[in-house]
PDB file of C-alpha atoms and ligand atoms in Angstrom:
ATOM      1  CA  UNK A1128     199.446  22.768 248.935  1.00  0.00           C
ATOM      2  CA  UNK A1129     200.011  23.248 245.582  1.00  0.00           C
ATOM      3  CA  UNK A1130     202.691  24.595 242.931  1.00  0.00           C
ATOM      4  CA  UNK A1131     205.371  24.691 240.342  1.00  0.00           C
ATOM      5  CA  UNK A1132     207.900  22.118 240.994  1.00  0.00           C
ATOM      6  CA  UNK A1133     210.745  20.272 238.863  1.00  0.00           C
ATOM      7  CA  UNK A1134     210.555  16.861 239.412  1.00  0.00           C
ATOM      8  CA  UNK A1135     213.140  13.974 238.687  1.00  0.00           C
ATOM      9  CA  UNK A1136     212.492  10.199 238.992  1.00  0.00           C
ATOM     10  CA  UNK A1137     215.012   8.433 240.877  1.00  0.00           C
ATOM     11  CA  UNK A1138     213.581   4.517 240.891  1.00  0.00           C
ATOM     12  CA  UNK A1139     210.510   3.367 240.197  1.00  0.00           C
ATOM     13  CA  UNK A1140     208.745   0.250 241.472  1.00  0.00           C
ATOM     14  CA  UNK A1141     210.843  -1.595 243.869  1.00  0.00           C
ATOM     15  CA  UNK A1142     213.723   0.649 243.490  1.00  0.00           C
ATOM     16  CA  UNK A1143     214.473  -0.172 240.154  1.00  0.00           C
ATOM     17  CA  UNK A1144     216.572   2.572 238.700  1.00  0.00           C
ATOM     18  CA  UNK A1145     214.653   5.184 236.296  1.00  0.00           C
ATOM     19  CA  UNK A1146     214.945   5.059 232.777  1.00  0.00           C
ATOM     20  CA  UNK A1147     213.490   8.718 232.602  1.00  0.00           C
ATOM     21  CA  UNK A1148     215.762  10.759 234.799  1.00  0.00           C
ATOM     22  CA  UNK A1149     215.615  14.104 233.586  1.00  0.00           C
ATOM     23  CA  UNK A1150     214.273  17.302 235.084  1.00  0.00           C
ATOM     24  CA  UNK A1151     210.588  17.862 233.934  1.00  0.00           C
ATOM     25  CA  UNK A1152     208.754  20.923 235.436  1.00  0.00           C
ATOM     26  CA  UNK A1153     204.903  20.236 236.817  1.00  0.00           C
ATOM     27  CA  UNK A1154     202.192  21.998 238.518  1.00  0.00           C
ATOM     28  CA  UNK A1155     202.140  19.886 241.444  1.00  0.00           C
ATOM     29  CA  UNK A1156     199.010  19.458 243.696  1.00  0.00           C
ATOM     30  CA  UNK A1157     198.645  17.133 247.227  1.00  0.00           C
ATOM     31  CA  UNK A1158     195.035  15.850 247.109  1.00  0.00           C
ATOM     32  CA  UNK A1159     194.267  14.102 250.261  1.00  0.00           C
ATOM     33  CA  UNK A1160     196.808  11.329 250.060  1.00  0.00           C
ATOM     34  CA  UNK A1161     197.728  11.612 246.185  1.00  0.00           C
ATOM     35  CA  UNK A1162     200.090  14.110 244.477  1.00  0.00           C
ATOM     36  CA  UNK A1163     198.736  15.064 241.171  1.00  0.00           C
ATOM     37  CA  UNK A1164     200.748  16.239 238.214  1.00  0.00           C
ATOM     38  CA  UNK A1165     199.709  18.767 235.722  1.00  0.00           C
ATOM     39  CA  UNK A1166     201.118  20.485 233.055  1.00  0.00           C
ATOM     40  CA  UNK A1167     200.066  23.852 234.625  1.00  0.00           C
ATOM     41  CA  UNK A1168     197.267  25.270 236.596  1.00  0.00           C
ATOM     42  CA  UNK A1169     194.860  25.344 233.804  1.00  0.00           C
ATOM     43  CA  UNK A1170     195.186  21.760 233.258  1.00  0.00           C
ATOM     44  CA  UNK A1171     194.694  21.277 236.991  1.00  0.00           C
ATOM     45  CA  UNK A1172     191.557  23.256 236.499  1.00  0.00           C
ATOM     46  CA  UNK A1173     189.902  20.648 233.792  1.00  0.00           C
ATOM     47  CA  UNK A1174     191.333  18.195 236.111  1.00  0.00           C
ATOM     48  CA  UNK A1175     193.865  16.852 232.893  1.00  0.00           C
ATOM     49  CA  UNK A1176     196.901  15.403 234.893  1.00  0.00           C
ATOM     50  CA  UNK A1177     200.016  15.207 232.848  1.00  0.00           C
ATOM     51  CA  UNK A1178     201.638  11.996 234.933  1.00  0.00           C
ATOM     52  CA  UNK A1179     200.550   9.159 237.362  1.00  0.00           C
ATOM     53  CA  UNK A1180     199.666  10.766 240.776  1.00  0.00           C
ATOM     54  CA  UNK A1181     202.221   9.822 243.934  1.00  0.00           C
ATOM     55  CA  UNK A1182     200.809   8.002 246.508  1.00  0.00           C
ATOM     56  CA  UNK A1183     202.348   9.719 249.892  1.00  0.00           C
ATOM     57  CA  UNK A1184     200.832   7.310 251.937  1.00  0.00           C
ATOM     58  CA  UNK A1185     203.695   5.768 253.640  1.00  0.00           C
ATOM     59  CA  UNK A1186     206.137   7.435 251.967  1.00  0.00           C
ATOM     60  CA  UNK A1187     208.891   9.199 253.292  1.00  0.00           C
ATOM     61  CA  UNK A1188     209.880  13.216 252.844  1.00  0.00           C
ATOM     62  CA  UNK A1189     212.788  14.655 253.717  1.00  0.00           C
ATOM     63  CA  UNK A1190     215.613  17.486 252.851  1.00  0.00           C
ATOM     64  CA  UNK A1191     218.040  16.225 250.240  1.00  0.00           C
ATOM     65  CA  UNK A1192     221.098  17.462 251.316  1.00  0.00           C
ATOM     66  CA  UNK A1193     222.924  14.719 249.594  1.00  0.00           C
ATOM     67  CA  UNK A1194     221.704  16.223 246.496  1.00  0.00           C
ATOM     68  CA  UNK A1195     224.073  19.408 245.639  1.00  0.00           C
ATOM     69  CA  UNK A1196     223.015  19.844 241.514  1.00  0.00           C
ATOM     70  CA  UNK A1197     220.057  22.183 242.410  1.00  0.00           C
ATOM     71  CA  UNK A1198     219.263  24.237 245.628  1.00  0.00           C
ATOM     72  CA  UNK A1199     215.854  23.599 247.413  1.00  0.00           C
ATOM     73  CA  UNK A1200     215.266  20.198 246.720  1.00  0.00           C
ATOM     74  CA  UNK A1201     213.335  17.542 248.489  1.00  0.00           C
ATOM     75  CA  UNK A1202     213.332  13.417 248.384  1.00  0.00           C
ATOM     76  CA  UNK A1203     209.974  11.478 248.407  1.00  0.00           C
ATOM     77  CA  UNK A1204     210.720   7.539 249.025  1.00  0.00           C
ATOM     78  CA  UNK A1205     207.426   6.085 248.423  1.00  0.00           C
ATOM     79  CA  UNK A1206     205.922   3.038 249.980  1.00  0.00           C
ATOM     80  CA  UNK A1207     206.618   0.757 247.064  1.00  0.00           C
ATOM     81  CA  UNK A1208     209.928   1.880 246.381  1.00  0.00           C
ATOM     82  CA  UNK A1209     209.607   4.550 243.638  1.00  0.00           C
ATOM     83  CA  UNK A1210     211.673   7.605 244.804  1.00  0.00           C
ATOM     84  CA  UNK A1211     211.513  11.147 243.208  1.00  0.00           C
ATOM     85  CA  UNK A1212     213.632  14.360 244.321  1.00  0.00           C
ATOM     86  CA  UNK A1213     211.490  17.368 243.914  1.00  0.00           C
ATOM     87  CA  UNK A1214     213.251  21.183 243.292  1.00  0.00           C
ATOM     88  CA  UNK A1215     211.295  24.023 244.606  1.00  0.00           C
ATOM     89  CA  UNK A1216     211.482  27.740 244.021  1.00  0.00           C
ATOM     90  CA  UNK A1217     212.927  28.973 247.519  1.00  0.00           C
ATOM     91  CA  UNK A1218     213.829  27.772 250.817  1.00  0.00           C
ATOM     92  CA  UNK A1219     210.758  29.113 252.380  1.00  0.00           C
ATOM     93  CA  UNK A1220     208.709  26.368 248.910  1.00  0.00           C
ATOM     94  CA  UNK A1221     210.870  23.697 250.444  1.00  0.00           C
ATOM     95  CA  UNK A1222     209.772  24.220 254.006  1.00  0.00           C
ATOM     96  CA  UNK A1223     206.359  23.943 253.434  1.00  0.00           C
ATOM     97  CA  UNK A1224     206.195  20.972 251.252  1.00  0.00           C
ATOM     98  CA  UNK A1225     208.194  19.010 253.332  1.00  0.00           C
ATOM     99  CA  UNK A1226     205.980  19.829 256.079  1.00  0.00           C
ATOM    100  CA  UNK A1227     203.266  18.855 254.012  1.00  0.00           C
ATOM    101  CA  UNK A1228     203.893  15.838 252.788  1.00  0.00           C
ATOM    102  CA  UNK A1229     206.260  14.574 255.601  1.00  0.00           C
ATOM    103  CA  UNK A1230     203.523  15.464 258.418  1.00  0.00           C
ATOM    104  CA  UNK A1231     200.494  14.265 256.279  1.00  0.00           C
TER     105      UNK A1231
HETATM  106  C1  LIG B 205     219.518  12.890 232.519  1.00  0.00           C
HETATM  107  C2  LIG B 205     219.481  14.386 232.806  1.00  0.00           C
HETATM  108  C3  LIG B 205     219.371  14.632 234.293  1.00  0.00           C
HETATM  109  C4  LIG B 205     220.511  13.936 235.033  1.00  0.00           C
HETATM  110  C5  LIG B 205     220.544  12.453 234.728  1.00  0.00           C
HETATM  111  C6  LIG B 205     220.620  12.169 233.257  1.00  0.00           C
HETATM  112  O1  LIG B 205     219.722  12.713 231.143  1.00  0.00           O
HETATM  113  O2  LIG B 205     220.645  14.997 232.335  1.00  0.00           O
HETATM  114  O3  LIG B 205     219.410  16.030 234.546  1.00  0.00           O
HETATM  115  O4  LIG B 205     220.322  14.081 236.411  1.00  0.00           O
HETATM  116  O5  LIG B 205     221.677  11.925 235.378  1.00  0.00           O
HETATM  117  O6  LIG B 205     220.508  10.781 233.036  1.00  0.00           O
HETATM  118  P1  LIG B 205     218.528  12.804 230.050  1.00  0.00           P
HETATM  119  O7  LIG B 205     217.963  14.185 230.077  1.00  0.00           O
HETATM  120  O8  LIG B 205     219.191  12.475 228.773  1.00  0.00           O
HETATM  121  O9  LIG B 205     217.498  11.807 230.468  1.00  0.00           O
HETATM  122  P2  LIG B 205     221.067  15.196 237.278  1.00  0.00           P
HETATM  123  O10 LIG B 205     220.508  16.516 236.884  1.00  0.00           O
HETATM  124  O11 LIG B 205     220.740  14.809 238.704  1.00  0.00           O
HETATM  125  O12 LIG B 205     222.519  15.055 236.977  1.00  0.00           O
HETATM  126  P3  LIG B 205     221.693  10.561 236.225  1.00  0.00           P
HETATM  127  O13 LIG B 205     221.400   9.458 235.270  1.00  0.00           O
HETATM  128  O14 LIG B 205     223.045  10.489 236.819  1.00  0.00           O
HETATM  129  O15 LIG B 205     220.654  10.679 237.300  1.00  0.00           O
END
C-alpha cells in the first residue's frame, strides 16, 4: 500500500514526547516490514526517502478516535515506543491502511 498521508510525531524513542509535532504531508509507502517516507512519488521512484522509515514490526495500528483535530486518522505505537498518528484522505484510505499495517 502506498500514498499521500499527513503524518505527526507523537513520542519518539521510549515514549519521549516529540519535539517536532507538527503536521508534515509524505508519500508514504509499506515495504515489507518498513514504512518509507518520501517527499512524493517521484522521490519514491529514485528511491530518495525524505525521513527515517517506521519499523511496523511489532507495532501497534489502530483507529484514533481519541484524536478529534482531523477526520480519518490512524495511531501507529511502535515497538520501541515512538508513536505517530497518521491522517488519511477518506474513510475508505483509513480502512485500508489500518488493515495493512495492523494485519501485517
Ligand atoms: C505544533 C502544531 C501541531 C499541533 C502541536 C503543536 O506546533 O501546531 O499541529 O498538534 O500541538 O505543537 P508547531 O507547528 O509549532 O510545531 P495538533 O494539530 O494535534 O494540535 P501539541 O504540541 O499539543 O501536539
Amino acid at each position: 500500500i502506498e500514498g499521500y498521508l499527513k503524518r505527526k510525531q507523537e513520542a519518539g524513542c521510549g515514549g519521549k514526547r516529540a519535539t517536532v509535532r507538527s503536521w508534515r504531508t509524505y508519500y508514504a509507502v509499506l515495504c515489507g516490514q518498513l514504512l518509507c517516507f518520501f517527499r512524493d512519488q517521484q522521490d519514491f521512484g529514485s528511491s530518495k526517502a525524505a525521513a527515517p522509515p517506521v519499523a511496523i514490526l511489532n507495532a501497534r495500528c489502530t483507529v484514533a478516535d481519541d484524536y478529534t483535530k482531523r477526520a480519518h486518522v490512524f495511531r501507529l505505537a511502535c515497538g520501541d515506543g515512538a508513536e505517530f498518528l497518521f491522517a488519511c484522505g477518506s474513510a475508505r484510505l483509513l480502512h485500508d491502511w489500518v488493515a495493512k499495517l495492523a494485519f501485517h
